Short mmCIF file of N, CA, C and O in Angstrom, two decimals:
data_model
loop_
_atom_site.label_atom_id
_atom_site.label_comp_id
_atom_site.label_asym_id
_atom_site.label_seq_id
_atom_site.Cartn_x
_atom_site.Cartn_y
_atom_site.Cartn_z
N UNK A 1223 109.85 -153.26 -51.72
CA UNK A 1223 108.55 -152.64 -51.97
C UNK A 1223 108.75 -151.26 -52.59
O UNK A 1223 109.81 -150.67 -52.48
N UNK A 1224 107.69 -150.76 -53.19
CA UNK A 1224 107.77 -149.45 -53.83
C UNK A 1224 108.05 -148.36 -52.80
O UNK A 1224 108.77 -147.41 -53.06
N UNK A 1225 107.52 -148.52 -51.58
CA UNK A 1225 107.73 -147.52 -50.55
C UNK A 1225 109.21 -147.40 -50.18
O UNK A 1225 109.71 -146.30 -49.97
N UNK A 1226 109.92 -148.52 -50.13
CA UNK A 1226 111.34 -148.51 -49.79
C UNK A 1226 112.21 -148.00 -50.94
O UNK A 1226 113.36 -147.64 -50.73
N UNK A 1227 111.67 -147.98 -52.15
CA UNK A 1227 112.45 -147.58 -53.33
C UNK A 1227 112.41 -146.08 -53.60
O UNK A 1227 113.10 -145.60 -54.50
N UNK A 1228 111.59 -145.33 -52.86
CA UNK A 1228 111.49 -143.89 -53.10
C UNK A 1228 112.39 -143.14 -52.11
O UNK A 1228 112.29 -143.35 -50.91
N UNK A 1229 113.25 -142.30 -52.66
CA UNK A 1229 114.11 -141.46 -51.84
C UNK A 1229 113.78 -140.01 -52.12
O UNK A 1229 113.73 -139.60 -53.28
N UNK A 1230 113.54 -139.24 -51.06
CA UNK A 1230 113.20 -137.82 -51.18
C UNK A 1230 114.27 -137.05 -50.40
O UNK A 1230 114.49 -137.31 -49.21
N UNK A 1231 114.91 -136.09 -51.06
CA UNK A 1231 116.01 -135.36 -50.42
C UNK A 1231 116.16 -134.00 -51.06
O UNK A 1231 115.71 -133.80 -52.19
N UNK A 1232 116.74 -133.01 -50.38
CA UNK A 1232 117.09 -133.04 -48.96
C UNK A 1232 115.83 -132.88 -48.10
O UNK A 1232 114.85 -132.29 -48.55
N UNK A 1233 115.87 -133.41 -46.92
CA UNK A 1233 114.74 -133.30 -46.00
C UNK A 1233 115.29 -133.20 -44.58
O UNK A 1233 115.82 -134.18 -44.09
N UNK A 1234 115.22 -132.03 -43.96
CA UNK A 1234 114.48 -130.84 -44.38
C UNK A 1234 115.17 -130.12 -45.55
O UNK A 1234 116.37 -130.23 -45.74
N UNK A 1235 114.36 -129.41 -46.31
CA UNK A 1235 114.84 -128.68 -47.48
C UNK A 1235 114.98 -127.21 -47.14
O UNK A 1235 114.06 -126.60 -46.61
N UNK A 1236 116.15 -126.64 -47.45
CA UNK A 1236 116.36 -125.22 -47.19
C UNK A 1236 116.50 -124.43 -48.48
O UNK A 1236 116.46 -123.21 -48.48
N UNK A 1237 116.67 -125.12 -49.59
CA UNK A 1237 116.82 -124.47 -50.88
C UNK A 1237 115.50 -124.38 -51.63
O UNK A 1237 114.42 -124.43 -51.04
N UNK A 1238 115.59 -124.30 -52.95
CA UNK A 1238 114.40 -124.15 -53.78
C UNK A 1238 114.00 -125.42 -54.51
O UNK A 1238 113.05 -125.42 -55.27
N UNK A 1239 114.76 -126.53 -54.30
CA UNK A 1239 114.49 -127.75 -55.04
C UNK A 1239 114.45 -128.95 -54.09
O UNK A 1239 115.32 -129.11 -53.25
N UNK A 1240 113.43 -129.77 -54.27
CA UNK A 1240 113.32 -131.05 -53.59
C UNK A 1240 113.44 -132.12 -54.67
O UNK A 1240 112.85 -131.98 -55.74
N UNK A 1241 114.19 -133.17 -54.40
CA UNK A 1241 114.37 -134.23 -55.39
C UNK A 1241 113.73 -135.52 -54.91
O UNK A 1241 113.80 -135.85 -53.73
N UNK A 1242 113.12 -136.22 -55.84
CA UNK A 1242 112.56 -137.55 -55.57
C UNK A 1242 113.17 -138.50 -56.57
O UNK A 1242 113.22 -138.22 -57.77
N UNK A 1243 113.65 -139.65 -56.08
CA UNK A 1243 114.27 -140.64 -56.94
C UNK A 1243 113.65 -142.00 -56.64
O UNK A 1243 113.50 -142.38 -55.49
N UNK A 1244 113.29 -142.72 -57.69
CA UNK A 1244 112.66 -144.03 -57.55
C UNK A 1244 113.58 -145.10 -58.11
O UNK A 1244 113.92 -145.08 -59.30
N UNK A 1245 114.02 -146.01 -57.25
CA UNK A 1245 114.89 -147.11 -57.68
C UNK A 1245 114.08 -148.19 -58.40
O UNK A 1245 112.85 -148.22 -58.29
N UNK A 1246 114.77 -149.08 -59.07
CA UNK A 1246 114.11 -150.19 -59.75
C UNK A 1246 113.65 -149.81 -61.15
O UNK A 1246 114.10 -148.83 -61.72
N UNK A 1247 112.73 -150.60 -61.71
CA UNK A 1247 112.28 -150.39 -63.08
C UNK A 1247 111.13 -149.41 -63.19
O UNK A 1247 110.70 -149.06 -64.28
N UNK A 1248 110.62 -148.96 -62.05
CA UNK A 1248 109.46 -148.05 -62.07
C UNK A 1248 109.85 -146.64 -62.49
O UNK A 1248 111.00 -146.25 -62.38
N UNK A 1249 108.83 -145.89 -62.90
CA UNK A 1249 109.02 -144.48 -63.18
C UNK A 1249 108.02 -143.67 -62.38
O UNK A 1249 106.93 -144.15 -62.06
N UNK A 1250 108.42 -142.44 -62.05
CA UNK A 1250 107.50 -141.49 -61.42
C UNK A 1250 106.66 -140.90 -62.53
O UNK A 1250 107.19 -140.34 -63.49
N UNK A 1251 105.34 -141.04 -62.42
CA UNK A 1251 104.45 -140.46 -63.43
C UNK A 1251 104.14 -139.00 -63.13
O UNK A 1251 104.13 -138.16 -64.02
N UNK A 1252 103.87 -138.71 -61.85
CA UNK A 1252 103.57 -137.34 -61.47
C UNK A 1252 103.87 -137.13 -59.99
O UNK A 1252 103.99 -138.10 -59.23
N UNK A 1253 104.00 -135.87 -59.61
CA UNK A 1253 104.19 -135.50 -58.20
C UNK A 1253 103.18 -134.42 -57.85
O UNK A 1253 102.83 -133.59 -58.69
N UNK A 1254 102.72 -134.46 -56.60
CA UNK A 1254 101.81 -133.46 -56.08
C UNK A 1254 102.31 -133.06 -54.70
O UNK A 1254 102.87 -133.88 -53.98
N UNK A 1255 102.08 -131.80 -54.33
CA UNK A 1255 102.45 -131.32 -53.00
C UNK A 1255 101.20 -130.77 -52.34
O UNK A 1255 100.42 -130.02 -52.95
N UNK A 1256 101.01 -131.17 -51.08
CA UNK A 1256 99.89 -130.71 -50.26
C UNK A 1256 100.44 -130.13 -48.96
O UNK A 1256 101.48 -130.60 -48.46
N UNK A 1257 99.75 -129.12 -48.41
CA UNK A 1257 100.14 -128.68 -47.08
C UNK A 1257 99.49 -129.62 -46.06
O UNK A 1257 98.75 -130.53 -46.43
N UNK A 1258 99.78 -129.43 -44.79
CA UNK A 1258 99.32 -130.38 -43.78
C UNK A 1258 97.81 -130.32 -43.53
O UNK A 1258 97.25 -131.22 -42.92
N UNK A 1259 97.15 -129.29 -44.04
CA UNK A 1259 95.68 -129.25 -43.93
C UNK A 1259 95.02 -129.91 -45.13
O UNK A 1259 93.79 -129.93 -45.24
N UNK A 1260 95.85 -130.45 -46.06
CA UNK A 1260 95.31 -131.14 -47.22
C UNK A 1260 95.11 -130.27 -48.44
O UNK A 1260 94.61 -130.72 -49.46
N UNK A 1261 95.48 -129.00 -48.35
CA UNK A 1261 95.33 -128.09 -49.49
C UNK A 1261 96.35 -128.41 -50.56
O UNK A 1261 97.55 -128.52 -50.30
N UNK A 1262 95.86 -128.58 -51.78
CA UNK A 1262 96.72 -128.89 -52.93
C UNK A 1262 97.54 -127.66 -53.30
O UNK A 1262 96.98 -126.61 -53.60
N UNK A 1263 98.85 -127.79 -53.26
CA UNK A 1263 99.73 -126.66 -53.57
C UNK A 1263 100.08 -126.63 -55.06
O UNK A 1263 100.00 -125.60 -55.69
N UNK A 1264 100.47 -127.77 -55.61
CA UNK A 1264 100.74 -127.86 -57.05
C UNK A 1264 100.99 -129.31 -57.43
O UNK A 1264 101.17 -130.18 -56.58
N UNK A 1265 100.99 -129.56 -58.73
CA UNK A 1265 101.31 -130.89 -59.24
C UNK A 1265 101.99 -130.73 -60.60
O UNK A 1265 101.87 -129.68 -61.24
N UNK A 1266 102.70 -131.77 -60.99
CA UNK A 1266 103.30 -131.75 -62.32
C UNK A 1266 103.56 -133.17 -62.81
O UNK A 1266 103.81 -134.08 -62.03
N UNK A 1267 103.48 -133.33 -64.12
CA UNK A 1267 103.79 -134.61 -64.76
C UNK A 1267 105.31 -134.77 -64.79
O UNK A 1267 106.04 -133.80 -64.94
N UNK A 1268 105.77 -136.02 -64.67
CA UNK A 1268 107.21 -136.26 -64.64
C UNK A 1268 107.62 -137.28 -65.70
O UNK A 1268 108.40 -136.99 -66.59
N UNK A 1269 107.12 -138.53 -65.57
CA UNK A 1269 107.46 -139.63 -66.47
C UNK A 1269 108.97 -139.85 -66.58
O UNK A 1269 109.54 -139.86 -67.67
N UNK A 1270 109.60 -140.03 -65.42
CA UNK A 1270 111.04 -140.29 -65.35
C UNK A 1270 111.34 -140.98 -64.01
O UNK A 1270 110.47 -141.06 -63.15
N UNK A 1271 112.57 -141.44 -63.85
CA UNK A 1271 112.96 -142.08 -62.60
C UNK A 1271 113.24 -141.08 -61.48
O UNK A 1271 113.18 -141.41 -60.32
N UNK A 1272 113.54 -139.83 -61.88
CA UNK A 1272 113.83 -138.80 -60.89
C UNK A 1272 113.03 -137.55 -61.19
O UNK A 1272 112.83 -137.21 -62.36
N UNK A 1273 112.60 -136.88 -60.14
CA UNK A 1273 111.85 -135.63 -60.29
C UNK A 1273 112.51 -134.54 -59.47
O UNK A 1273 112.93 -134.79 -58.34
N UNK A 1274 112.61 -133.36 -60.04
CA UNK A 1274 113.02 -132.19 -59.29
C UNK A 1274 111.78 -131.33 -59.09
O UNK A 1274 111.11 -130.97 -60.05
N UNK A 1275 111.48 -131.04 -57.83
CA UNK A 1275 110.27 -130.31 -57.49
C UNK A 1275 110.65 -128.92 -57.04
O UNK A 1275 111.43 -128.75 -56.09
N UNK A 1276 110.12 -127.90 -57.72
CA UNK A 1276 110.41 -126.51 -57.38
C UNK A 1276 109.58 -126.14 -56.15
O UNK A 1276 108.35 -126.05 -56.22
N UNK A 1277 110.25 -125.92 -55.03
CA UNK A 1277 109.55 -125.58 -53.80
C UNK A 1277 109.82 -124.13 -53.38
O UNK A 1277 109.61 -123.76 -52.23
N UNK A 1278 110.28 -123.31 -54.32
CA UNK A 1278 110.64 -121.92 -54.01
C UNK A 1278 109.45 -121.15 -53.44
O UNK A 1278 109.62 -120.26 -52.61
N UNK A 1279 108.23 -121.48 -53.86
CA UNK A 1279 107.06 -120.74 -53.41
C UNK A 1279 106.47 -121.21 -52.10
O UNK A 1279 105.46 -120.67 -51.65
N UNK A 1280 107.08 -122.20 -51.48
CA UNK A 1280 106.53 -122.74 -50.23
C UNK A 1280 107.16 -122.06 -49.03
O UNK A 1280 108.36 -121.85 -48.98
N UNK A 1281 106.32 -121.70 -48.05
CA UNK A 1281 106.82 -121.10 -46.81
C UNK A 1281 107.28 -122.22 -45.88
O UNK A 1281 107.01 -123.40 -46.11
N UNK A 1282 107.98 -121.86 -44.82
CA UNK A 1282 108.45 -122.84 -43.84
C UNK A 1282 107.29 -123.68 -43.32
O UNK A 1282 106.20 -123.16 -43.07
N UNK A 1283 107.53 -124.96 -43.17
CA UNK A 1283 106.49 -125.84 -42.61
C UNK A 1283 106.60 -127.24 -43.16
O UNK A 1283 107.52 -127.58 -43.92
N UNK A 1284 105.66 -128.07 -42.74
CA UNK A 1284 105.59 -129.46 -43.18
C UNK A 1284 104.64 -129.59 -44.38
O UNK A 1284 103.60 -128.93 -44.43
N UNK A 1285 105.01 -130.46 -45.31
CA UNK A 1285 104.22 -130.71 -46.51
C UNK A 1285 104.20 -132.21 -46.80
O UNK A 1285 105.04 -132.95 -46.30
N UNK A 1286 103.27 -132.61 -47.65
CA UNK A 1286 103.19 -133.99 -48.10
C UNK A 1286 103.48 -134.03 -49.59
O UNK A 1286 102.86 -133.30 -50.37
N UNK A 1287 104.43 -134.86 -49.97
CA UNK A 1287 104.74 -135.10 -51.38
C UNK A 1287 104.05 -136.41 -51.76
O UNK A 1287 104.28 -137.44 -51.14
N UNK A 1288 103.17 -136.36 -52.75
CA UNK A 1288 102.47 -137.55 -53.24
C UNK A 1288 103.06 -137.90 -54.60
O UNK A 1288 103.02 -137.10 -55.53
N UNK A 1289 103.64 -139.09 -54.67
CA UNK A 1289 104.30 -139.54 -55.89
C UNK A 1289 103.46 -140.65 -56.51
O UNK A 1289 103.21 -141.67 -55.87
N UNK A 1290 103.02 -140.43 -57.74
CA UNK A 1290 102.30 -141.46 -58.48
C UNK A 1290 103.31 -142.15 -59.39
O UNK A 1290 103.93 -141.51 -60.24
N UNK A 1291 103.51 -143.45 -59.15
CA UNK A 1291 104.46 -144.24 -59.93
C UNK A 1291 103.69 -145.18 -60.85
O UNK A 1291 102.46 -145.27 -60.78
N UNK A 1292 104.42 -145.89 -61.69
CA UNK A 1292 103.77 -146.78 -62.65
C UNK A 1292 103.00 -147.90 -61.97
O UNK A 1292 102.06 -148.44 -62.56
N UNK A 1293 103.36 -148.23 -60.73
CA UNK A 1293 102.65 -149.34 -60.07
C UNK A 1293 102.19 -149.02 -58.65
O UNK A 1293 102.05 -149.91 -57.83
N UNK A 1294 101.95 -147.74 -58.35
CA UNK A 1294 101.45 -147.41 -57.04
C UNK A 1294 101.62 -145.95 -56.69
O UNK A 1294 102.17 -145.17 -57.47
N UNK A 1295 101.13 -145.59 -55.52
CA UNK A 1295 101.20 -144.22 -55.02
C UNK A 1295 101.95 -144.25 -53.69
O UNK A 1295 101.69 -145.10 -52.84
N UNK A 1296 102.87 -143.32 -53.52
CA UNK A 1296 103.66 -143.22 -52.30
C UNK A 1296 103.56 -141.80 -51.79
O UNK A 1296 103.58 -140.85 -52.59
N UNK A 1297 103.46 -141.63 -50.48
CA UNK A 1297 103.49 -140.29 -49.90
C UNK A 1297 104.67 -140.19 -48.95
O UNK A 1297 105.04 -141.15 -48.29
N UNK A 1298 105.23 -139.01 -48.90
CA UNK A 1298 106.33 -138.71 -47.98
C UNK A 1298 106.07 -137.31 -47.40
O UNK A 1298 105.66 -136.41 -48.12
N UNK A 1299 106.36 -137.16 -46.12
CA UNK A 1299 106.31 -135.84 -45.50
C UNK A 1299 107.69 -135.22 -45.62
O UNK A 1299 108.71 -135.89 -45.45
N UNK A 1300 107.71 -133.92 -45.94
CA UNK A 1300 108.99 -133.20 -45.97
C UNK A 1300 108.80 -131.84 -45.33
O UNK A 1300 107.68 -131.35 -45.20
N UNK A 1301 109.91 -131.27 -44.91
CA UNK A 1301 109.86 -129.99 -44.22
C UNK A 1301 110.67 -128.95 -45.00
O UNK A 1301 111.75 -129.24 -45.50
N UNK A 1302 110.12 -127.73 -45.07
CA UNK A 1302 110.82 -126.61 -45.65
C UNK A 1302 111.29 -125.73 -44.48
O UNK A 1302 110.48 -125.34 -43.64
N UNK A 1303 112.60 -125.51 -44.42
CA UNK A 1303 113.20 -124.68 -43.36
C UNK A 1303 114.17 -123.71 -44.02
O UNK A 1303 115.17 -124.15 -44.58
N UNK A 1304 113.86 -122.44 -43.97
CA UNK A 1304 114.75 -121.45 -44.60
C UNK A 1304 115.27 -120.48 -43.57
O UNK A 1304 114.69 -120.21 -42.58
#
């Protein structure tokens, strides 16, 4: 399934970059980050199998990464710990 094909790392993240990789023939069209209250932090177009997400501006805490792929939407929770 598409959910099993998405890998998000490192998690927890202590640096400035979070990576998302999608296995199979699908591509990541875009990524969005939300805080746990649902506030939209940022989004960007990707159109590739792998995305590097700049999380330098995020404070410590839990976030939701929403990945829009060619055939579905996947969400993953990740933590920023510095």
